[in-house]
Structures are given as structure tokens and as C-alpha cells.
PDB file of C-alpha atoms in Angstrom:
ATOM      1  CA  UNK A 276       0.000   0.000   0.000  1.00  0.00           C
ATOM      2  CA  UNK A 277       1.398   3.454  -0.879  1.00  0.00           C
ATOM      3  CA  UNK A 278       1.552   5.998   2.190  1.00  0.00           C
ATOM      4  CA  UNK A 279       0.786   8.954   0.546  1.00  0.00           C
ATOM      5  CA  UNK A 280       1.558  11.149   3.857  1.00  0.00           C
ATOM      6  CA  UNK A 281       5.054  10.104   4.343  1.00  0.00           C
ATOM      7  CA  UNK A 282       7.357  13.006   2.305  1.00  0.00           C
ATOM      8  CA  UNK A 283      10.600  11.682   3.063  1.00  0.00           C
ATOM      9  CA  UNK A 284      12.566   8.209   4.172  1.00  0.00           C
ATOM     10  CA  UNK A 285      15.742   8.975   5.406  1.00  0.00           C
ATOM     11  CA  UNK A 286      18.933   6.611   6.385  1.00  0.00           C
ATOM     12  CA  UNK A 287      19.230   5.604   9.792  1.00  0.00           C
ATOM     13  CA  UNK A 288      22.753   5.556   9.591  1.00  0.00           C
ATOM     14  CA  UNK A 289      22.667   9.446   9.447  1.00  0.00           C
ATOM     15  CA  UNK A 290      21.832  10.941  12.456  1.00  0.00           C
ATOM     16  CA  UNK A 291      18.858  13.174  12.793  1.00  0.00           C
ATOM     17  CA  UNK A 292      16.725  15.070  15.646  1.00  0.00           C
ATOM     18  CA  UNK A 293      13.576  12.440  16.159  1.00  0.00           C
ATOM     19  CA  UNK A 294      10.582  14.089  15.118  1.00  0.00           C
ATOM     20  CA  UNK A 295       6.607  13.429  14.937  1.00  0.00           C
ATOM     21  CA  UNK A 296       5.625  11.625  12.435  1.00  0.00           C
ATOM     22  CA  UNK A 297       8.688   9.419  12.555  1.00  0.00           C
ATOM     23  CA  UNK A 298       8.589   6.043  12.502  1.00  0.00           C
ATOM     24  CA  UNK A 299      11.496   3.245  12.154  1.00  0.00           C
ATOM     25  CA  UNK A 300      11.123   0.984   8.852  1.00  0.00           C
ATOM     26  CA  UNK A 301      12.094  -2.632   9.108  1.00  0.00           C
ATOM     27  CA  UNK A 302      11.128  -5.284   7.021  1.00  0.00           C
ATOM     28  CA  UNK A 303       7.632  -2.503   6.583  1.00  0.00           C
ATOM     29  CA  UNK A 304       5.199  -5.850   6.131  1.00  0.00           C
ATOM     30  CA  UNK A 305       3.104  -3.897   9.058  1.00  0.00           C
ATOM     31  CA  UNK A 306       3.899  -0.628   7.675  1.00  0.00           C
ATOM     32  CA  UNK A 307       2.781  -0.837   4.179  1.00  0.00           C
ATOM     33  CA  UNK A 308      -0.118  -3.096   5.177  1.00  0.00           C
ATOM     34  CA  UNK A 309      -2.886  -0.531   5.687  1.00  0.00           C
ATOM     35  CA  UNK A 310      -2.777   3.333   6.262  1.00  0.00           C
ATOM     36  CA  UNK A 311      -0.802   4.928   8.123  1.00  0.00           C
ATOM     37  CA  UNK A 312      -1.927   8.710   8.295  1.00  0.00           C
ATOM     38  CA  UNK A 313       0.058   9.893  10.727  1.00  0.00           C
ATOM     39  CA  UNK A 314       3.417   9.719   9.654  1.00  0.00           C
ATOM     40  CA  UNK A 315       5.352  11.395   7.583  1.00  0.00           C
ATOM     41  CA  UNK A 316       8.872  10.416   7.537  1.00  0.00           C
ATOM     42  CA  UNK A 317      10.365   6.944   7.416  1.00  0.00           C
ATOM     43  CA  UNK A 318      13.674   6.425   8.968  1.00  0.00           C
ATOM     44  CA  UNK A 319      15.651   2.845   7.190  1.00  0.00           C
ATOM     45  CA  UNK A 320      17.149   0.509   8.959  1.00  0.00           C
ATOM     46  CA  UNK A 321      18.018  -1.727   6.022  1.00  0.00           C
ATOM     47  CA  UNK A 322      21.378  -0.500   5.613  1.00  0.00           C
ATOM     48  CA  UNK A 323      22.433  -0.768   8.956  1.00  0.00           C
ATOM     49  CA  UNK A 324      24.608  -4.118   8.102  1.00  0.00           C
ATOM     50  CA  UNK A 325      23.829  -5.400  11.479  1.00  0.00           C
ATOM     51  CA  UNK A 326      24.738  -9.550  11.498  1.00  0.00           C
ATOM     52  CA  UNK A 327      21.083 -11.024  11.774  1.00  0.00           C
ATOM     53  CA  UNK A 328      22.059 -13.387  14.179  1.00  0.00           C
ATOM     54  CA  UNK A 329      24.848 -14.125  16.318  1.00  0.00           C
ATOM     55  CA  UNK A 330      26.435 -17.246  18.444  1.00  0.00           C
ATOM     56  CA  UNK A 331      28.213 -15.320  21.172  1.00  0.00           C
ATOM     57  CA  UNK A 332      31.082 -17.038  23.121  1.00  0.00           C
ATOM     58  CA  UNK A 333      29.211 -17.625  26.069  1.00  0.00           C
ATOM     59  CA  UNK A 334      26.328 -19.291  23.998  1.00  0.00           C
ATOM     60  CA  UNK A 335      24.254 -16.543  23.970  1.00  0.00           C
ATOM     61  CA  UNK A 336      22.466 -16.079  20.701  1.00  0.00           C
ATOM     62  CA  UNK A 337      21.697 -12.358  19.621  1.00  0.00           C
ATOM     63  CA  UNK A 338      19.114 -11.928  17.090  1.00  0.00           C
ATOM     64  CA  UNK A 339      19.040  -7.858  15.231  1.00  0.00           C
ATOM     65  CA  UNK A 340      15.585  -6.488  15.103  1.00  0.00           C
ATOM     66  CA  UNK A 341      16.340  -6.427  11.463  1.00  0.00           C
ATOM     67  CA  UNK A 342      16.858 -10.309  11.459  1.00  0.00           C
ATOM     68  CA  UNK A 343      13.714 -11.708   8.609  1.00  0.00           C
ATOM     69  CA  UNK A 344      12.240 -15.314   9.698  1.00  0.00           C
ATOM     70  CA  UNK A 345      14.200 -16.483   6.372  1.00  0.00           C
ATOM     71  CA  UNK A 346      17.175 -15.731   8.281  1.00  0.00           C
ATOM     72  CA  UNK A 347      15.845 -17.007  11.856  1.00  0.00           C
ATOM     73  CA  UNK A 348      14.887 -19.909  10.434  1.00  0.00           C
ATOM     74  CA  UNK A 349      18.181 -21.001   8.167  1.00  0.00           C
ATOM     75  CA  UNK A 350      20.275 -20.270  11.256  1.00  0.00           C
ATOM     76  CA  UNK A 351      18.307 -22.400  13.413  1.00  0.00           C
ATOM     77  CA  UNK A 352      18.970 -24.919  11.201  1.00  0.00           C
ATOM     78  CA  UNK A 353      22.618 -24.898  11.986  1.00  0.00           C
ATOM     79  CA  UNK A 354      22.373 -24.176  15.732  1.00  0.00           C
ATOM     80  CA  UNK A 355      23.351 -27.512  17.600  1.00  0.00           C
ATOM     81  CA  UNK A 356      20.857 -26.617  20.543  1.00  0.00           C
ATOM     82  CA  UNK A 357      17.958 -28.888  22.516  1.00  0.00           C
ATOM     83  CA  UNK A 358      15.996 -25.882  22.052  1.00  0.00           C
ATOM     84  CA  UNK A 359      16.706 -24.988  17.984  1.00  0.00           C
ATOM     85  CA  UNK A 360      13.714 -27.207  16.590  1.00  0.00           C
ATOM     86  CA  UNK A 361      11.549 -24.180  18.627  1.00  0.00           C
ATOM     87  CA  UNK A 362      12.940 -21.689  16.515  1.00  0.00           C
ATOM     88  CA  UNK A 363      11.275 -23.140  13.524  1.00  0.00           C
ATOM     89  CA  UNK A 364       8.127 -24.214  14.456  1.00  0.00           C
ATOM     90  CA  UNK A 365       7.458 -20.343  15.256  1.00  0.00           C
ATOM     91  CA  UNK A 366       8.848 -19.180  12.590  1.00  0.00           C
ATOM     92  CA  UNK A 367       6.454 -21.679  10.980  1.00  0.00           C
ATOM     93  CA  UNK A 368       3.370 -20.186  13.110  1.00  0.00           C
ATOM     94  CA  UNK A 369       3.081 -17.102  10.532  1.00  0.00           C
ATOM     95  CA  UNK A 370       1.754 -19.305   8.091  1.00  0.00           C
ATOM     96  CA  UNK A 371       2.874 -16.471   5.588  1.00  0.00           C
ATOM     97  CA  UNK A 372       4.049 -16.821   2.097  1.00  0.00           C
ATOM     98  CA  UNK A 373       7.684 -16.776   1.273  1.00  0.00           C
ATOM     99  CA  UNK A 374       7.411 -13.149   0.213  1.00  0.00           C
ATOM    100  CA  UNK A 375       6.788 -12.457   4.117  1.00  0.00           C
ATOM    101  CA  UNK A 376       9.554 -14.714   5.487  1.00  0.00           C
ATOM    102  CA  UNK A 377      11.907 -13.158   3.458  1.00  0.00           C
ATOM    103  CA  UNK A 378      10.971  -9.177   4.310  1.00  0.00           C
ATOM    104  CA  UNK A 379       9.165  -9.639   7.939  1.00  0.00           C
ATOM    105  CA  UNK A 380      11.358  -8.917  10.735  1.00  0.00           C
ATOM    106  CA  UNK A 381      11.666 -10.083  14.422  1.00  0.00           C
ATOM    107  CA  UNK A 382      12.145  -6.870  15.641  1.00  0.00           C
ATOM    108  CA  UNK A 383       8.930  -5.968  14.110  1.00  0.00           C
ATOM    109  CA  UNK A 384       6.729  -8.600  15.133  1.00  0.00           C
ATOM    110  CA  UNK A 385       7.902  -7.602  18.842  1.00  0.00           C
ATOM    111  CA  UNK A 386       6.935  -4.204  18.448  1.00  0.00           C
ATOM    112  CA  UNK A 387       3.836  -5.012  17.101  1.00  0.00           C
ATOM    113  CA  UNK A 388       2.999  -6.350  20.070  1.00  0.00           C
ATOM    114  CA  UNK A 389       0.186  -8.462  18.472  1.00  0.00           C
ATOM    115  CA  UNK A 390      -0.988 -11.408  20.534  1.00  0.00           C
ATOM    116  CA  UNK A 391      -0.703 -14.269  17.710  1.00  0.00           C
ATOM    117  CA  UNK A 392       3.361 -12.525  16.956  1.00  0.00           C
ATOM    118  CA  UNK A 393       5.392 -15.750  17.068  1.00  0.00           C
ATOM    119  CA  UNK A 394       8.432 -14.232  17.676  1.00  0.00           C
ATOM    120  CA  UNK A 395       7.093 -13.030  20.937  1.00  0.00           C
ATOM    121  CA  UNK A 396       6.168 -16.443  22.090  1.00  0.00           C
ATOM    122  CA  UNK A 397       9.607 -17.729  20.853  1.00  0.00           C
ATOM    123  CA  UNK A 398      11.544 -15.307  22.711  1.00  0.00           C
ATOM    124  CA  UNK A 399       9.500 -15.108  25.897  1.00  0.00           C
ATOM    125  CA  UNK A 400       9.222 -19.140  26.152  1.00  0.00           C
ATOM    126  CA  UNK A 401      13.380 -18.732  26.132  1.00  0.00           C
ATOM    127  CA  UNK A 402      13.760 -16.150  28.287  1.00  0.00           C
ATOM    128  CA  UNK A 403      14.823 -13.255  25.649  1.00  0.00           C
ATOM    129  CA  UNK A 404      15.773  -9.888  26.537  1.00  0.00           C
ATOM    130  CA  UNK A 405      15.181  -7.254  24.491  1.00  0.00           C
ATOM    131  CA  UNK A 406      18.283  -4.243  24.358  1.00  0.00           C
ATOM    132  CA  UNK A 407      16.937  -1.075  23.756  1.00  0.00           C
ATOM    133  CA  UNK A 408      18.019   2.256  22.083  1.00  0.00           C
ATOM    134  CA  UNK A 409      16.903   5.599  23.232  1.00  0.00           C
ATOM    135  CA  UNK A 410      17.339   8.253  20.668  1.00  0.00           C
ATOM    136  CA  UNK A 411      20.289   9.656  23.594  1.00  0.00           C
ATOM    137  CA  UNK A 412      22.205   6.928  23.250  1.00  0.00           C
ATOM    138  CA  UNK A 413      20.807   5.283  26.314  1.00  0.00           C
ATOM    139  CA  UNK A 414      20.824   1.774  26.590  1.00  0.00           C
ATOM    140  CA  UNK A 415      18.583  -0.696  28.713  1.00  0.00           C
ATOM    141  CA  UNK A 416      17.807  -3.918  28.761  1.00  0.00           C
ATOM    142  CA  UNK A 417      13.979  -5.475  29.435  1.00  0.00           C
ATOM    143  CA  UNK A 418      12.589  -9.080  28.827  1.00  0.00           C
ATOM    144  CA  UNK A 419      10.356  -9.836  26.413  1.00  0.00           C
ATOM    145  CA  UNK A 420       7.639 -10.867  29.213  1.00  0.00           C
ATOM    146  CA  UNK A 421       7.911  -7.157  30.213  1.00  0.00           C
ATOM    147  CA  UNK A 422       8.649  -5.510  26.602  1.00  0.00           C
ATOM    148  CA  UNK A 423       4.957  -6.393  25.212  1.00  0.00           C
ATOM    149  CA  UNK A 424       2.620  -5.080  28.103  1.00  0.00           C
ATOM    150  CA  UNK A 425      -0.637  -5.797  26.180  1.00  0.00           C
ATOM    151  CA  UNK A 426      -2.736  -6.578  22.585  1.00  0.00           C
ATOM    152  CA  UNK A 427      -0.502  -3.794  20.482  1.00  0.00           C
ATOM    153  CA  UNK A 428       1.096  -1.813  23.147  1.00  0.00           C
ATOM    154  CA  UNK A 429       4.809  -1.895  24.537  1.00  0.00           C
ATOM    155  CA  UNK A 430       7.301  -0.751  26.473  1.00  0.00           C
ATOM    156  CA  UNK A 431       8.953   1.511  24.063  1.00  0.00           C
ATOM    157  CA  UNK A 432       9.672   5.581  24.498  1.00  0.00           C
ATOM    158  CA  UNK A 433       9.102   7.822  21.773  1.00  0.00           C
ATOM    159  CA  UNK A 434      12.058   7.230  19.045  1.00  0.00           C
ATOM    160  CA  UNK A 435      13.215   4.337  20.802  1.00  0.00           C
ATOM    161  CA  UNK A 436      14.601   2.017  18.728  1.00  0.00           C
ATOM    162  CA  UNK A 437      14.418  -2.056  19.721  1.00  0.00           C
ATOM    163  CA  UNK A 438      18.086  -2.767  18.757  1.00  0.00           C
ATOM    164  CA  UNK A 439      17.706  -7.012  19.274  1.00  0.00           C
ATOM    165  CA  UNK A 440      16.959  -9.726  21.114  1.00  0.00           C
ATOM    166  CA  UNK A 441      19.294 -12.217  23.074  1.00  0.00           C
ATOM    167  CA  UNK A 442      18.480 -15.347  24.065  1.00  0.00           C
ATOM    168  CA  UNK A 443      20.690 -16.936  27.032  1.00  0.00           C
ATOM    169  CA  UNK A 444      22.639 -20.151  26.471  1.00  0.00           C
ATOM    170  CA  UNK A 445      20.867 -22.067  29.422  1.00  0.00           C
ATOM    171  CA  UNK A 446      17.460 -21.443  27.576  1.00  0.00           C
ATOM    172  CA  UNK A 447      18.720 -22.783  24.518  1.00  0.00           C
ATOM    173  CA  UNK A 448      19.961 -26.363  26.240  1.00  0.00           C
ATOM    174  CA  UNK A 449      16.526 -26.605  27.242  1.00  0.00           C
ATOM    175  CA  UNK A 450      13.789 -29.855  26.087  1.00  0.00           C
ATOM    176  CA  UNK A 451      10.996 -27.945  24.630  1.00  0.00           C
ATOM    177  CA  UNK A 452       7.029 -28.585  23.717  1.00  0.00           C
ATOM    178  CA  UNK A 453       4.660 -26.644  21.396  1.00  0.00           C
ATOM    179  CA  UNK A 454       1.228 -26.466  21.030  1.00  0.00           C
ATOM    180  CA  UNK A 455      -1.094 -24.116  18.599  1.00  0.00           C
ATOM    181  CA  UNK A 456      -4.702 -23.757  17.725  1.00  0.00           C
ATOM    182  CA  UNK A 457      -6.365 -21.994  14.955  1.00  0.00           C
ATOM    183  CA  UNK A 458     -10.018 -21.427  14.454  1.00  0.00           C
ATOM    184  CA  UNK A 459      -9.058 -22.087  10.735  1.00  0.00           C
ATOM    185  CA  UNK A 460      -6.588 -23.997   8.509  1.00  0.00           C
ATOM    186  CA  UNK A 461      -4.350 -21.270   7.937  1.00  0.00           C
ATOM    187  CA  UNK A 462      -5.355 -18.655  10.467  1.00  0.00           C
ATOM    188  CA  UNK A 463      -3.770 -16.227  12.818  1.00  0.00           C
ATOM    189  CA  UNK A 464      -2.788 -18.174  16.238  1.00  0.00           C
ATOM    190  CA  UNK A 465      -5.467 -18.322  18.817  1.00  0.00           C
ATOM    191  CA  UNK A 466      -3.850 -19.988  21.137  1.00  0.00           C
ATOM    192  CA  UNK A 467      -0.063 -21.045  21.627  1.00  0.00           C
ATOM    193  CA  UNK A 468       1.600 -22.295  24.528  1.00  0.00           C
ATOM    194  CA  UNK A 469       5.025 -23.275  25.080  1.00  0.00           C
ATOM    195  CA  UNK A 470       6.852 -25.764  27.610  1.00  0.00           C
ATOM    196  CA  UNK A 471      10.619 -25.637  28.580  1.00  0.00           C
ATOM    197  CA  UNK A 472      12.233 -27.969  30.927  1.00  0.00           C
ATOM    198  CA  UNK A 473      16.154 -27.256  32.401  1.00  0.00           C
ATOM    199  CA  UNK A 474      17.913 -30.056  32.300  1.00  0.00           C
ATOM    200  CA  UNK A 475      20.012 -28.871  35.136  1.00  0.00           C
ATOM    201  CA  UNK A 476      17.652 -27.933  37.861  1.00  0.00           C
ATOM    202  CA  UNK A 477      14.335 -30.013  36.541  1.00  0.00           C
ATOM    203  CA  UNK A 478      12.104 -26.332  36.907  1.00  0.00           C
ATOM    204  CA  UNK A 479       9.232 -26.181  33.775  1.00  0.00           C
ATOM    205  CA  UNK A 480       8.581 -22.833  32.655  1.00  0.00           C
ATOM    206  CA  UNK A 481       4.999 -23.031  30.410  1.00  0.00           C
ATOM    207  CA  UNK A 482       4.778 -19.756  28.018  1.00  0.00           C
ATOM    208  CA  UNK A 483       1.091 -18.426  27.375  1.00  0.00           C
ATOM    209  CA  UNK A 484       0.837 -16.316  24.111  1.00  0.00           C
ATOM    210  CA  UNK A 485      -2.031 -15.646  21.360  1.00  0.00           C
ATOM    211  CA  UNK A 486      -4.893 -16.322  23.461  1.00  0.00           C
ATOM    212  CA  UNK A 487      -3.556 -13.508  26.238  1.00  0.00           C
ATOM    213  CA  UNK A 488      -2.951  -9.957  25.254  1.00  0.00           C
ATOM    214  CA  UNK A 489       0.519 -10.400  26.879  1.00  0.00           C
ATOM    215  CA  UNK A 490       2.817 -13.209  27.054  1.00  0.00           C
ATOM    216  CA  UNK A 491       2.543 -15.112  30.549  1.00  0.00           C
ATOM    217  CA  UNK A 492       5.439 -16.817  31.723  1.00  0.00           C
ATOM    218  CA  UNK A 493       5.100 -19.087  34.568  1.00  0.00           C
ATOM    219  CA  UNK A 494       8.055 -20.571  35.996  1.00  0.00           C
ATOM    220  CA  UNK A 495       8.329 -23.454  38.725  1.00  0.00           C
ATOM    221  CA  UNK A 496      11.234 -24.845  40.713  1.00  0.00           C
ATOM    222  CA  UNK A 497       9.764 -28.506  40.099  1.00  0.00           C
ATOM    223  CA  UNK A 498       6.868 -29.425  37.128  1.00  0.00           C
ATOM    224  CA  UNK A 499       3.911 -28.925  38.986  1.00  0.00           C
ATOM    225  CA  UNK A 500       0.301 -30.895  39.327  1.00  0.00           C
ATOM    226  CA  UNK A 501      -2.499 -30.512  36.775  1.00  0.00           C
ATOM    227  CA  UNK A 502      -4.518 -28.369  39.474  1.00  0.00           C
ATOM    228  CA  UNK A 503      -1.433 -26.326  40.358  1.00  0.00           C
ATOM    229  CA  UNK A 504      -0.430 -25.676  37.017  1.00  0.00           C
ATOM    230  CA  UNK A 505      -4.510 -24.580  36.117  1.00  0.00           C
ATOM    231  CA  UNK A 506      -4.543 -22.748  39.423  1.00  0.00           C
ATOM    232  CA  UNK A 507      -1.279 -20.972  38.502  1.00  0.00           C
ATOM    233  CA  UNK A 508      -2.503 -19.980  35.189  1.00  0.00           C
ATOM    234  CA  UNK A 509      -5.917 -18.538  36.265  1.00  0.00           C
ATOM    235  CA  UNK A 510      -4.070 -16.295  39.171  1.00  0.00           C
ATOM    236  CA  UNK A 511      -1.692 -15.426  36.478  1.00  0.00           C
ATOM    237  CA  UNK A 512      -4.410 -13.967  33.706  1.00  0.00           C
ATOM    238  CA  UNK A 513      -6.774 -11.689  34.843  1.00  0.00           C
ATOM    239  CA  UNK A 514     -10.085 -12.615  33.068  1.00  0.00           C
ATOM    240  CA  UNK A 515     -10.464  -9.055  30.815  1.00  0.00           C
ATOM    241  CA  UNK A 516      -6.483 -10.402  29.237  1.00  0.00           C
ATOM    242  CA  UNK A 517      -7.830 -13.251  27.654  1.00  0.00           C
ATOM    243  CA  UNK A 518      -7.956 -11.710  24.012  1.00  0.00           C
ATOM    244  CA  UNK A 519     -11.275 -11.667  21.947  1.00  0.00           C
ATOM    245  CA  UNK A 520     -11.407 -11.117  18.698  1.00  0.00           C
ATOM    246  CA  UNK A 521     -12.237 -12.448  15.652  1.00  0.00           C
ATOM    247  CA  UNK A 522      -9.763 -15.307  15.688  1.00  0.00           C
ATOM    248  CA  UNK A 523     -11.321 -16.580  18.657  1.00  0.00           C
ATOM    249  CA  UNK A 524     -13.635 -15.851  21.715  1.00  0.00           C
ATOM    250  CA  UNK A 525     -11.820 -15.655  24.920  1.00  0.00           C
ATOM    251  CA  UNK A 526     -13.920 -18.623  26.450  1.00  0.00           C
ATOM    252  CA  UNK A 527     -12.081 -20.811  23.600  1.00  0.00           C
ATOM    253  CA  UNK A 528      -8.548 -19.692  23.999  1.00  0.00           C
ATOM    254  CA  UNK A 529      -9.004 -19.873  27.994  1.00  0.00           C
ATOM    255  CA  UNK A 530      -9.694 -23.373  27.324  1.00  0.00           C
ATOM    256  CA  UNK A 531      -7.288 -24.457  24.695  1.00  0.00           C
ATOM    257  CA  UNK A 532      -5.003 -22.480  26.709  1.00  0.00           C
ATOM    258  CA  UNK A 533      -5.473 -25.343  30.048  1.00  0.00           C
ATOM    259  CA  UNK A 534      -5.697 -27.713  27.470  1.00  0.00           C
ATOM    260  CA  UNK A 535      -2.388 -27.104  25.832  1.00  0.00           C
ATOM    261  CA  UNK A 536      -0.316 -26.617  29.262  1.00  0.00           C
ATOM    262  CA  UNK A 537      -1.316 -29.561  30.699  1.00  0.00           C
ATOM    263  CA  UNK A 538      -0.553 -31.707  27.828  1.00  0.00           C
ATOM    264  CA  UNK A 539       2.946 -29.808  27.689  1.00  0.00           C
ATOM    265  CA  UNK A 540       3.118 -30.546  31.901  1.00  0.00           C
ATOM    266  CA  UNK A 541       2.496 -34.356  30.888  1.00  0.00           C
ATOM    267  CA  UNK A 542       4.804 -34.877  28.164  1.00  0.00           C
ATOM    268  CA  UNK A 543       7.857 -32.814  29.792  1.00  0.00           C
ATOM    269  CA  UNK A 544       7.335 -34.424  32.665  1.00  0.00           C
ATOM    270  CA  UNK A 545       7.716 -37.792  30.979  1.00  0.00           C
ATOM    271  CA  UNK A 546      10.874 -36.699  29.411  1.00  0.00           C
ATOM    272  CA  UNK A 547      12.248 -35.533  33.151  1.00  0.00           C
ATOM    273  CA  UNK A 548      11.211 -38.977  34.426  1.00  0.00           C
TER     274      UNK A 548
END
């Protein structure tokens, strides 16, 4: 879609005072996907020539905001992890052509902040933290859980720019399980919940994302009972943050949502025993 408001897209590898009507361009699948009246300059991020994703010494994997799913998903491919075959079966959650894969970025389907964004449930289920970049030259660091605060809305100053995403090495050696539910074939995620058990310690985190309007992340020291685990989950989503909308009424995703965990519960707990 043309945005007929925006008058100029500059570089943002040449500085320039932040102004209203900025906005940061990734991959611009969101961007050019329905008006955008407000804005009127478009600041690149193409050419930054940041590596998409990097194996740090420690383990630690840093993904760019400008990283596309192609990307994600060929480097997962390579990444002798416990936790890699995750990487793709989000990536595979878009359900979006090639044309998306290859221009949709992580960084933007965080700061989207949609419910169904894979990339948020990836992240969160690993324990990602996002660093951030104020328009200063500030720096700070916030998870993911904390990053997307709600359906569309995050944690992100005016200008701000979400610089990447690092997920630590423990994470990573992690035994994982996914579940998903669509209302339709090839529809927007209504409900997905991931399970990730440390090998060192035995503690099961289960991730909540799609059907909530913020990830949930519920960690405990030991895999709990089915009634603890439900229990956990109802104290941890108040019932106005179950999402409703067209993809699926919140009475639906609350359920698939139980559903999902405690099948997760069972089968890591079979793989700890």
C-alpha cells in the first residue's frame, strides 16, 4: 500500500533530531499493510549491516531487530541446541508466504505487540531480553515478558529504537514442547503455549501467548500438578487479558489455553522422568 503522507525516508545511519511523524522501517510488512496517516517520515534501517544473528562465546544467541524469519529460520537450522527445533516451528506459526519470510522482521513482530506474533512467544518461552536504544544513546535492557505489556502496546519511548533480542545459552539447552490452535486452517494463532524444561535444575517454565494480550510466563522450581499448574494460570491472567477477537472468543482460547499446558506438563514431565 502506498503511504501517501510520508514526504521523506531517510537513512538511519545518518543521524537526525527524532521528530513526529517518525517512525522506524524494518522489514515494513506492518507498515505498508494498511494506512498509516500519521506519519510522515520513514527512517531505514536496512542498511544498517547489522549480522542477523549471532552465536556469542558464552552461547548466547543475539538476534538484530532487522533479522527476517528467512534468516531465523536457516540459522536455526545450523544451531546444535535442545531448544533450535523451537525456533522453527514459530517461525512456521506465521503461516505467511515466502514473500513475508523473506521481508518480515523479528524486531517488528515484537513491536507489534500483536498477541498471535510468534516471535514473541519464541523469545519469551526462552527467556529473551530485548536491548533497547533511546534516541540519547541510552541503553537498557527489558525481557520480552515485560517488553509487550498488552494486545498492540509496549514498552517503548518515543524514538526508541528495539536494537535485538538475546536469548541466554541455558534457555537454549533446554527440552521444549509446542502447542497451537487456529479457528481455521491457515489462520492467525489463537492460542499457543510453550513448555521448557532445564535439564540442570528439573524447573518447567509453560509460556502463554495468542490467546492472552501479553505473554505469561510461569516458571516453577519442580513441574507442577495438573490443578497447580490450572490454578497458577488462572491467578496469572486476569479474566479481561484473555484476548477476543475475531480469531477466537476468549472462552475458547481460555480453554485451549489449560488444554495445551497440561498436555505440555504431561509430556515434559515424561521426558524428566
Amino acid at each position: 500500500m502506498d503511504l501517501n503522507t510520508v514526504v521523506e525516508v531517510r537513512d538511519a545511519r545518518v543521524p537526525s533530531p527524532w521528530r513526529p511523524g517518525d517512525a522506524w522501517l524494518g522489514g515494513g510488512t506492518y507498515l505498508f499493510s494498511e494506512p498509516q496517516p500519521h506519519l510522515r517520515r520513514l527512517v531505514d534501517l536496512s542498511r544498517t549491516g547489522w549480522p542477523p544473528v549471532r552465536l556469542h562465546p558464552d552461547g548466547s544467541v543475539e538476534i538484530a531487530a532487522t533479522c527476517t524469519i528467512a534468516e531465523l529460520s536457516r540459522f536455526a537450522k545450523g544451531l546444535e541446541a535442545e531448544a533450535a527445533p523451537l525456533v522453527e516451528r514459530c517461525c512456521r506459526a506465521f503461516l505467511a508466504s515466502f514473500k513475508i519470510w523473506n521481508m518480515a522482521t523479528v524486531g517488528g513482530n515484537l513491536c507489534n505487540a500483536l498477541p498471535a506474533g510468534p516471535m514473541i512467544s519464541l523469545t519469551a518461552a526462552l527467556d529473551g531480553e530485548c536491548l533497547l536504544l533511546s534516541q540519547d544513546g541510552a541503553r537498557r535492557r527489558v525481557p520480552v515478558t515485560g517488553f509487550v505489556t498488552g494486545a498492540g502496546r509496549k514498552d517503548l519511548a518515543e524514538g526508541e529504537l528495539l536494537r535485538s533480542v538475546t536469548l541466554p545459552p541455558r534457555a537454549q539447552a533446554c527440552r521444549t514442547a509446542f502447542r497451537q490452535a487456529s479457528l481455521y486452517g491457515l489462520g492467525r494463532s489463537g492460542a499457543l503455549v510453550i513448555g521448557v524444561l532445564d535439564p540442570l535444575d528439573g524447573s518447567l517454565a509453560i509460556t502463554v501467548t495468542a490467546s492472552t494480550v501479553r505473554p505469561v510466563r510461569l516458571w516453577f522450581p519442580l513441574p507442577p500438578g495438573p490443578d497447580a499448574l490450572r490454578a497458577a494460570i488462572g491467578s496469572a491472567v486476569a479474566d479481561d487479558e484473555w484476548f477476543d477477537d475475531i480469531h477466537g472468543l476468549p472462552e475458547w482460547r481460555r480453554h485451549m489455553t489449560y488444554r495445551f499446558a497440561e498436555e505440555i506438563r504431561r509430556e515434559l514431565e515424561g521426558a524428566a522422568g
